[in-house]
Amino acid sequence: MYNGLLTDVDDIKVGHFQDYSALTGTTVIIPVNGAVCGVDVRGSAPGTRETDLLKPENLVEKVNAVMLSGGSAYGLDAASGIMHYLEENDMGMDVTVCKVPIVVGAVIFDLTVGSNKIRPDFKMGYEACKNATFNNNLSGCIGGGTGACVGKILGKEFAMKSGIGQASITIGDFKIAALTVLNAFGDVYDAEKNVQIAGAYSKQEKKFLDTMKIYEKNLENYNVFNKATNTTISIVATNANLTKANCNKISQMAHDGFARSIIPVHTMFDGDTIFTLSTGKIDVDISFAGAMAAKVISRSIANAIYTSKSYDNLLSYQDITN
């Protein structure tokens, strides 16, 4: 059920680079022929790059890469390395005097895991591009998900390790896939099984705690900035023939996948962002594509939990089920 890769969509490469001593990293998605792109930001603490370009009224029609990175705002620096790699490979928007690589992206806050002094930078972005392949089957604690964790209402002591998850759906000639860097404040559910699989967890009691109940009981004295540093970022890729406006709509509908799988979601201290790439191969009903995007996002979120391993004293799903 949870098999499938973002690269199941033709003409897309995925690459990762990470520093396990610092527990942070960068993931890059490269549509080798460029791709129409849209975005929808629902969290209220986003860290993003070049997202204004994706408005339908603005000039740029295609992007050359999407970056999903750790490091909070510092991690945006990795985009410079991605741009350098793309320039070396003659990829970008032709502006007559040169080609300017169009790199959009978003970051998660992972500075409380591992080292907060080492962040994704030019080198990490460049190396992630060098590692990009058409059949990248890596997930869990890799790339932008290296320092990701979930269930942080009581702080790191009760949080669980997560990372990157991938999933895809093929229906006839139509392909749609998702890759998610899961770093949520809230609890995480397998939406298809309707069961909690990660979140705030008591090691002593060996059970999940309910984030919303904890929140309700601590409204008067809860200082979120001492406890919760988050953000879930995703990319949907499809071979559907879409405009920028269509891609923005798909991204909007894909957030239903976040809502099904993360409780609470889109908070003031999450920067939840979803990009959608279209390689423009086949015509598909937009509403159907959006509904499938939400489904594949949910699958990728669950997969991020199922494939992650423990690091930095953060338990994983594998630890509590084995």
mmCIF file of C-alpha atoms in Angstrom:
data_model
loop_
_atom_site.group_PDB
_atom_site.id
_atom_site.type_symbol
_atom_site.label_atom_id
_atom_site.label_comp_id
_atom_site.label_asym_id
_atom_site.label_seq_id
_atom_site.Cartn_x
_atom_site.Cartn_y
_atom_site.Cartn_z
ATOM 1 C CA MET A 1 0.000 0.000 0.000
ATOM 2 C CA TYR A 2 2.822 2.397 0.824
ATOM 3 C CA ASN A 3 5.091 1.601 -2.090
ATOM 4 C CA GLY A 4 5.802 4.175 -4.756
ATOM 5 C CA LEU A 5 8.210 6.997 -5.400
ATOM 6 C CA LEU A 6 8.086 10.599 -6.499
ATOM 7 C CA THR A 7 10.257 9.550 -9.441
ATOM 8 C CA ASP A 8 7.474 7.241 -10.671
ATOM 9 C CA VAL A 9 6.431 10.416 -12.499
ATOM 10 C CA ASP A 10 8.606 10.555 -15.629
ATOM 11 C CA ASP A 11 11.405 13.109 -16.102
ATOM 12 C CA ILE A 12 11.890 13.860 -12.403
ATOM 13 C CA LYS A 13 15.055 13.323 -10.368
ATOM 14 C CA VAL A 14 15.329 13.332 -6.575
ATOM 15 C CA GLY A 15 18.554 13.794 -4.619
ATOM 16 C CA HIS A 16 19.521 14.073 -0.953
ATOM 17 C CA PHE A 17 22.494 15.172 1.091
ATOM 18 C CA GLN A 18 22.748 15.203 4.873
ATOM 19 C CA ASP A 19 25.073 15.527 7.828
ATOM 20 C CA TYR A 20 24.251 12.814 10.364
ATOM 21 C CA SER A 21 26.497 14.320 13.016
ATOM 22 C CA ALA A 22 24.450 17.528 12.874
ATOM 23 C CA LEU A 23 21.165 15.791 11.960
ATOM 24 C CA THR A 24 20.168 18.080 9.120
ATOM 25 C CA GLY A 25 20.143 17.975 5.342
ATOM 26 C CA THR A 26 18.636 18.976 2.022
ATOM 27 C CA THR A 27 16.472 17.298 -0.607
ATOM 28 C CA VAL A 28 16.217 18.513 -4.194
ATOM 29 C CA ILE A 29 13.647 17.622 -6.829
ATOM 30 C CA ILE A 30 14.743 18.315 -10.412
ATOM 31 C CA PRO A 31 12.280 18.140 -13.318
ATOM 32 C CA VAL A 32 14.884 17.699 -16.040
ATOM 33 C CA ASN A 33 12.790 19.445 -18.720
ATOM 34 C CA GLY A 34 11.410 22.056 -16.340
ATOM 35 C CA ALA A 35 7.889 21.850 -14.962
ATOM 36 C CA VAL A 36 4.914 24.061 -14.286
ATOM 37 C CA CYS A 37 4.686 24.615 -10.534
ATOM 38 C CA GLY A 38 2.217 25.844 -7.961
ATOM 39 C CA VAL A 39 2.224 26.191 -4.188
ATOM 40 C CA ASP A 40 -0.122 26.570 -1.254
ATOM 41 C CA VAL A 41 1.074 27.691 2.188
ATOM 42 C CA ARG A 42 -1.256 26.958 5.116
ATOM 43 C CA GLY A 43 1.016 27.082 8.146
ATOM 44 C CA SER A 44 1.618 30.477 9.739
ATOM 45 C CA ALA A 45 5.386 30.217 10.264
ATOM 46 C CA PRO A 46 6.678 29.403 6.757
ATOM 47 C CA GLY A 47 10.201 29.641 5.430
ATOM 48 C CA THR A 48 9.985 29.744 1.646
ATOM 49 C CA ARG A 49 11.905 30.824 -1.470
ATOM 50 C CA GLU A 50 10.612 32.327 -4.743
ATOM 51 C CA THR A 51 6.996 31.355 -4.104
ATOM 52 C CA ASP A 52 5.725 34.668 -5.541
ATOM 53 C CA LEU A 53 6.878 33.427 -8.951
ATOM 54 C CA LEU A 54 4.209 30.740 -8.771
ATOM 55 C CA LYS A 55 1.296 33.156 -8.814
ATOM 56 C CA PRO A 56 -0.601 32.750 -12.113
ATOM 57 C CA GLU A 57 -0.226 36.431 -13.019
ATOM 58 C CA ASN A 58 3.568 36.388 -12.759
ATOM 59 C CA LEU A 59 5.999 35.799 -15.626
ATOM 60 C CA VAL A 60 7.868 32.559 -14.902
ATOM 61 C CA GLU A 61 6.049 29.512 -16.249
ATOM 62 C CA LYS A 62 8.388 26.678 -15.277
ATOM 63 C CA VAL A 63 10.752 25.881 -12.430
ATOM 64 C CA ASN A 64 14.022 23.937 -12.643
ATOM 65 C CA ALA A 65 14.154 22.614 -9.086
ATOM 66 C CA VAL A 66 12.280 22.424 -5.807
ATOM 67 C CA MET A 67 14.271 22.393 -2.559
ATOM 68 C CA LEU A 68 13.013 20.895 0.719
ATOM 69 C CA SER A 69 15.558 21.623 3.428
ATOM 70 C CA GLY A 70 16.316 21.555 7.105
ATOM 71 C CA GLY A 71 18.013 24.418 8.910
ATOM 72 C CA SER A 72 15.096 26.841 9.269
ATOM 73 C CA ALA A 73 15.753 30.126 7.408
ATOM 74 C CA TYR A 74 19.481 29.333 7.360
ATOM 75 C CA GLY A 75 18.703 26.318 5.176
ATOM 76 C CA LEU A 76 17.553 28.533 2.323
ATOM 77 C CA ASP A 77 21.270 28.968 1.600
ATOM 78 C CA ALA A 78 21.290 25.468 0.053
ATOM 79 C CA ALA A 79 19.378 26.867 -2.933
ATOM 80 C CA SER A 80 22.528 28.707 -4.025
ATOM 81 C CA GLY A 81 24.339 25.390 -4.453
ATOM 82 C CA ILE A 82 21.379 24.034 -6.413
ATOM 83 C CA MET A 83 21.442 27.074 -8.694
ATOM 84 C CA HIS A 84 25.164 26.604 -9.308
ATOM 85 C CA TYR A 85 24.673 22.958 -10.273
ATOM 86 C CA LEU A 86 21.815 23.801 -12.638
ATOM 87 C CA GLU A 87 23.838 26.606 -14.241
ATOM 88 C CA GLU A 88 26.724 24.191 -14.830
ATOM 89 C CA ASN A 89 24.274 21.893 -16.589
ATOM 90 C CA ASP A 90 22.749 24.650 -18.760
ATOM 91 C CA MET A 91 19.354 24.513 -17.017
ATOM 92 C CA GLY A 92 17.343 27.645 -16.383
ATOM 93 C CA MET A 93 15.162 30.384 -17.790
ATOM 94 C CA ASP A 94 16.746 31.921 -20.891
ATOM 95 C CA VAL A 95 17.105 35.669 -20.328
ATOM 96 C CA THR A 96 19.253 36.175 -23.483
ATOM 97 C CA VAL A 97 22.517 36.911 -21.656
ATOM 98 C CA CYS A 98 22.404 33.658 -19.647
ATOM 99 C CA LYS A 99 20.072 31.045 -18.233
ATOM 100 C CA VAL A 100 18.804 31.750 -14.730
ATOM 101 C CA PRO A 101 17.887 28.585 -12.795
ATOM 102 C CA ILE A 102 14.478 28.902 -11.157
ATOM 103 C CA VAL A 103 14.668 27.251 -7.745
ATOM 104 C CA VAL A 104 11.710 27.365 -5.377
ATOM 105 C CA GLY A 105 11.760 25.827 -1.929
ATOM 106 C CA ALA A 106 10.785 25.617 1.696
ATOM 107 C CA VAL A 107 12.477 24.742 4.985
ATOM 108 C CA ILE A 108 11.680 23.019 8.277
ATOM 109 C CA PHE A 109 12.879 24.008 11.738
ATOM 110 C CA ASP A 110 15.208 21.231 12.927
ATOM 111 C CA LEU A 111 17.688 23.312 14.940
ATOM 112 C CA THR A 112 16.730 21.661 18.258
ATOM 113 C CA VAL A 113 17.788 18.237 16.944
ATOM 114 C CA GLY A 114 21.496 17.506 16.482
ATOM 115 C CA SER A 115 23.599 20.669 16.103
ATOM 116 C CA ASN A 116 22.104 24.127 15.607
ATOM 117 C CA LYS A 117 25.464 25.434 14.349
ATOM 118 C CA ILE A 118 25.619 23.288 11.205
ATOM 119 C CA ARG A 119 22.893 23.981 8.651
ATOM 120 C CA PRO A 120 22.244 23.141 5.005
ATOM 121 C CA ASP A 121 24.414 25.388 2.852
ATOM 122 C CA PHE A 122 25.776 25.841 -0.671
ATOM 123 C CA LYS A 123 27.713 22.566 -0.501
ATOM 124 C CA MET A 124 24.760 20.512 0.712
ATOM 125 C CA GLY A 125 22.542 21.874 -2.047
ATOM 126 C CA TYR A 126 25.168 21.169 -4.705
ATOM 127 C CA GLU A 127 25.852 17.644 -3.426
ATOM 128 C CA ALA A 128 22.139 16.850 -3.259
ATOM 129 C CA CYS A 129 21.927 17.686 -6.972
ATOM 130 C CA LYS A 130 24.916 15.446 -7.733
ATOM 131 C CA ASN A 131 23.119 12.627 -5.921
ATOM 132 C CA ALA A 132 19.852 13.100 -7.845
ATOM 133 C CA THR A 133 18.572 10.046 -9.741
ATOM 134 C CA PHE A 134 15.491 8.965 -11.678
ATOM 135 C CA ASN A 135 14.834 6.084 -9.271
ATOM 136 C CA ASN A 136 15.479 7.472 -5.814
ATOM 137 C CA ASN A 137 13.904 5.044 -3.342
ATOM 138 C CA LEU A 138 15.333 6.547 -0.154
ATOM 139 C CA SER A 139 13.052 7.547 2.704
ATOM 140 C CA GLY A 140 13.117 7.989 6.469
ATOM 141 C CA CYS A 141 16.007 9.942 8.020
ATOM 142 C CA ILE A 142 17.525 11.286 4.830
ATOM 143 C CA GLY A 143 17.994 14.683 3.160
ATOM 144 C CA GLY A 144 15.617 17.371 4.351
ATOM 145 C CA GLY A 145 14.044 14.892 6.773
ATOM 146 C CA THR A 146 17.233 13.989 8.636
ATOM 147 C CA GLY A 147 16.360 16.143 11.653
ATOM 148 C CA ALA A 148 12.566 15.865 11.448
ATOM 149 C CA CYS A 149 10.417 14.840 14.396
ATOM 150 C CA VAL A 150 6.749 15.012 15.443
ATOM 151 C CA GLY A 151 4.550 15.341 18.526
ATOM 152 C CA LYS A 152 6.320 18.250 20.183
ATOM 153 C CA ILE A 153 3.766 19.817 22.511
ATOM 154 C CA LEU A 154 5.740 18.625 25.577
ATOM 155 C CA GLY A 155 9.134 19.207 23.999
ATOM 156 C CA LYS A 156 11.795 16.937 22.596
ATOM 157 C CA GLU A 157 11.656 14.472 25.505
ATOM 158 C CA PHE A 158 8.220 13.267 24.375
ATOM 159 C CA ALA A 159 8.649 13.757 20.606
ATOM 160 C CA MET A 160 9.150 10.959 18.074
ATOM 161 C CA LYS A 161 11.502 10.674 15.100
ATOM 162 C CA SER A 162 10.159 11.055 11.591
ATOM 163 C CA GLY A 163 11.684 11.956 8.248
ATOM 164 C CA ILE A 164 10.891 11.716 4.547
ATOM 165 C CA GLY A 165 8.102 9.627 3.069
ATOM 166 C CA GLN A 166 7.262 8.908 -0.559
ATOM 167 C CA ALA A 167 4.186 7.435 -2.263
ATOM 168 C CA SER A 168 2.601 7.285 -5.701
ATOM 169 C CA ILE A 169 -0.628 6.300 -7.432
ATOM 170 C CA THR A 170 -1.039 5.215 -11.062
ATOM 171 C CA ILE A 171 -4.479 5.070 -12.699
ATOM 172 C CA GLY A 172 -4.240 4.195 -16.369
ATOM 173 C CA ASP A 173 -1.855 6.730 -17.896
ATOM 174 C CA PHE A 174 -2.314 9.176 -15.025
ATOM 175 C CA LYS A 175 0.475 9.310 -12.450
ATOM 176 C CA ILE A 176 0.605 11.310 -9.247
ATOM 177 C CA ALA A 177 3.146 11.081 -6.443
ATOM 178 C CA ALA A 178 4.228 12.858 -3.270
ATOM 179 C CA LEU A 179 7.321 13.338 -1.163
ATOM 180 C CA THR A 180 6.900 14.753 2.350
ATOM 181 C CA VAL A 181 9.340 16.067 4.953
ATOM 182 C CA LEU A 182 7.316 15.428 8.096
ATOM 183 C CA ASN A 183 8.215 17.725 11.007
ATOM 184 C CA ALA A 184 4.815 18.364 12.548
ATOM 185 C CA PHE A 185 3.842 19.866 15.881
ATOM 186 C CA GLY A 186 0.867 17.522 16.105
ATOM 187 C CA ASP A 187 0.131 13.806 16.353
ATOM 188 C CA VAL A 188 0.326 11.675 13.206
ATOM 189 C CA TYR A 189 -2.244 9.169 11.937
ATOM 190 C CA ASP A 190 -2.382 6.569 9.215
ATOM 191 C CA ALA A 191 -5.432 8.071 7.539
ATOM 192 C CA GLU A 192 -6.382 4.913 5.642
ATOM 193 C CA LYS A 193 -6.229 2.715 8.761
ATOM 194 C CA ASN A 194 -7.585 5.457 11.054
ATOM 195 C CA VAL A 195 -4.967 4.753 13.688
ATOM 196 C CA GLN A 196 -2.373 6.928 15.434
ATOM 197 C CA ILE A 197 1.181 5.972 14.485
ATOM 198 C CA ALA A 198 3.288 8.775 16.005
ATOM 199 C CA GLY A 199 3.126 11.874 18.159
ATOM 200 C CA ALA A 200 3.719 12.878 21.744
ATOM 201 C CA TYR A 201 4.770 9.638 23.451
ATOM 202 C CA SER A 202 5.405 8.684 27.077
ATOM 203 C CA LYS A 203 8.423 6.375 27.321
ATOM 204 C CA GLN A 204 7.572 5.636 30.939
ATOM 205 C CA GLU A 205 3.944 4.672 30.262
ATOM 206 C CA LYS A 206 4.726 3.288 26.782
ATOM 207 C CA LYS A 207 1.753 4.968 25.185
ATOM 208 C CA PHE A 208 0.774 7.885 22.962
ATOM 209 C CA LEU A 209 -0.381 11.073 24.643
ATOM 210 C CA ASP A 210 -3.164 13.154 23.141
ATOM 211 C CA THR A 211 -1.752 16.497 21.963
ATOM 212 C CA MET A 212 -5.112 18.255 21.875
ATOM 213 C CA LYS A 213 -6.009 17.156 25.413
ATOM 214 C CA ILE A 214 -2.615 18.343 26.674
ATOM 215 C CA TYR A 215 -3.116 21.638 24.859
ATOM 216 C CA GLU A 216 -6.572 22.093 26.370
ATOM 217 C CA LYS A 217 -5.282 21.563 29.909
ATOM 218 C CA ASN A 218 -2.367 23.993 29.513
ATOM 219 C CA LEU A 219 -3.904 26.939 27.674
ATOM 220 C CA GLU A 220 -3.067 29.485 30.362
ATOM 221 C CA ASN A 221 0.621 28.721 30.846
ATOM 222 C CA TYR A 222 1.733 27.001 27.641
ATOM 223 C CA ASN A 223 4.705 28.692 25.946
ATOM 224 C CA VAL A 224 4.769 27.223 22.477
ATOM 225 C CA PHE A 225 8.101 28.793 21.536
ATOM 226 C CA ASN A 226 9.833 26.887 24.330
ATOM 227 C CA LYS A 227 8.453 23.585 23.078
ATOM 228 C CA ALA A 228 7.394 23.532 19.446
ATOM 229 C CA THR A 229 9.551 24.144 16.382
ATOM 230 C CA ASN A 230 8.029 22.503 13.378
ATOM 231 C CA THR A 231 6.760 22.570 9.755
ATOM 232 C CA THR A 232 5.742 19.880 7.280
ATOM 233 C CA ILE A 233 6.689 20.478 3.645
ATOM 234 C CA SER A 234 5.700 18.388 0.646
ATOM 235 C CA ILE A 235 5.812 18.166 -3.096
ATOM 236 C CA VAL A 236 3.207 16.600 -5.356
ATOM 237 C CA ALA A 237 4.317 15.616 -8.861
ATOM 238 C CA THR A 238 2.044 14.544 -11.679
ATOM 239 C CA ASN A 239 2.141 13.925 -15.414
ATOM 240 C CA ALA A 240 -1.159 15.783 -15.751
ATOM 241 C CA ASN A 241 -1.210 18.781 -18.083
ATOM 242 C CA LEU A 242 -1.701 21.701 -15.685
ATOM 243 C CA THR A 243 -1.384 25.489 -15.636
ATOM 244 C CA LYS A 244 0.110 27.404 -12.718
ATOM 245 C CA ALA A 245 -3.419 28.140 -11.502
ATOM 246 C CA ASN A 246 -4.247 24.432 -11.720
ATOM 247 C CA CYS A 247 -1.085 23.537 -9.774
ATOM 248 C CA ASN A 248 -2.004 26.029 -7.064
ATOM 249 C CA LYS A 249 -5.440 24.420 -6.813
ATOM 250 C CA ILE A 250 -3.940 20.924 -6.608
ATOM 251 C CA SER A 251 -1.644 22.129 -3.804
ATOM 252 C CA GLN A 252 -4.643 23.601 -2.016
ATOM 253 C CA MET A 253 -6.620 20.361 -2.206
ATOM 254 C CA ALA A 254 -3.542 18.323 -1.250
ATOM 255 C CA HIS A 255 -3.583 19.990 2.173
ATOM 256 C CA ASP A 256 -6.604 17.796 2.919
ATOM 257 C CA GLY A 257 -4.024 15.016 3.194
ATOM 258 C CA PHE A 258 -2.258 16.982 5.933
ATOM 259 C CA ALA A 259 -5.561 17.492 7.765
ATOM 260 C CA ARG A 260 -6.395 13.776 7.629
ATOM 261 C CA SER A 261 -3.009 12.714 8.943
ATOM 262 C CA ILE A 262 -1.792 15.425 11.368
ATOM 263 C CA ILE A 263 -3.742 16.748 14.386
ATOM 264 C CA PRO A 264 -3.511 19.678 14.920
ATOM 265 C CA VAL A 265 -2.153 21.012 11.637
ATOM 266 C CA HIS A 266 -1.592 24.438 10.000
ATOM 267 C CA THR A 267 -0.924 26.019 13.394
ATOM 268 C CA MET A 268 0.699 29.360 14.141
ATOM 269 C CA PHE A 269 3.970 27.510 14.744
ATOM 270 C CA ASP A 270 3.953 25.299 11.628
ATOM 271 C CA GLY A 271 4.988 26.539 8.177
ATOM 272 C CA ASP A 272 3.096 23.832 6.268
ATOM 273 C CA THR A 273 3.697 24.183 2.521
ATOM 274 C CA ILE A 274 2.872 22.004 -0.501
ATOM 275 C CA PHE A 275 4.326 22.447 -4.006
ATOM 276 C CA THR A 276 2.826 20.801 -7.099
ATOM 277 C CA LEU A 277 4.840 20.012 -10.245
ATOM 278 C CA SER A 278 3.237 19.234 -13.604
ATOM 279 C CA THR A 279 5.205 17.596 -16.408
ATOM 280 C CA GLY A 280 2.283 18.165 -18.814
ATOM 281 C CA LYS A 281 1.801 14.771 -20.447
ATOM 282 C CA ILE A 282 -1.934 13.963 -20.231
ATOM 283 C CA ASP A 283 -5.230 15.768 -19.627
ATOM 284 C CA VAL A 284 -6.898 15.016 -16.281
ATOM 285 C CA ASP A 285 -9.900 16.433 -14.447
ATOM 286 C CA ILE A 286 -8.526 18.968 -11.970
ATOM 287 C CA SER A 287 -10.836 18.042 -9.098
ATOM 288 C CA PHE A 288 -9.961 14.371 -9.447
ATOM 289 C CA ALA A 289 -6.246 15.162 -9.551
ATOM 290 C CA GLY A 290 -6.597 17.274 -6.405
ATOM 291 C CA ALA A 291 -8.434 14.515 -4.568
ATOM 292 C CA MET A 292 -5.716 12.027 -5.538
ATOM 293 C CA ALA A 293 -3.065 14.506 -4.421
ATOM 294 C CA ALA A 294 -4.587 14.568 -0.935
ATOM 295 C CA LYS A 295 -4.600 10.774 -0.874
ATOM 296 C CA VAL A 296 -0.982 10.408 -1.945
ATOM 297 C CA ILE A 297 0.087 13.091 0.545
ATOM 298 C CA SER A 298 -1.531 11.072 3.356
ATOM 299 C CA ARG A 299 0.281 7.955 2.193
ATOM 300 C CA SER A 300 3.626 9.764 2.114
ATOM 301 C CA ILE A 301 3.088 11.071 5.656
ATOM 302 C CA ALA A 302 2.443 7.579 6.983
ATOM 303 C CA ASN A 303 5.458 6.287 5.068
ATOM 304 C CA ALA A 304 7.679 8.941 6.672
ATOM 305 C CA ILE A 305 6.794 7.439 10.053
ATOM 306 C CA TYR A 306 7.040 3.799 9.016
ATOM 307 C CA THR A 307 10.501 4.145 7.461
ATOM 308 C CA SER A 308 12.235 6.414 9.990
ATOM 309 C CA LYS A 309 14.696 5.155 12.605
ATOM 310 C CA SER A 310 15.581 6.580 15.992
ATOM 311 C CA TYR A 311 18.240 9.286 16.365
ATOM 312 C CA ASP A 312 19.265 11.679 19.114
ATOM 313 C CA ASN A 313 17.208 9.823 21.781
ATOM 314 C CA LEU A 314 14.037 10.252 19.701
ATOM 315 C CA LEU A 315 12.051 7.029 19.492
ATOM 316 C CA SER A 316 10.725 5.871 16.131
ATOM 317 C CA TYR A 317 7.623 3.907 15.149
ATOM 318 C CA GLN A 318 9.888 0.889 14.683
ATOM 319 C CA ASP A 319 11.054 1.166 18.319
ATOM 320 C CA ILE A 320 7.581 1.160 19.836
ATOM 321 C CA THR A 321 6.171 -1.621 17.641
ATOM 322 C CA ASN A 322 9.066 -4.114 17.761
#
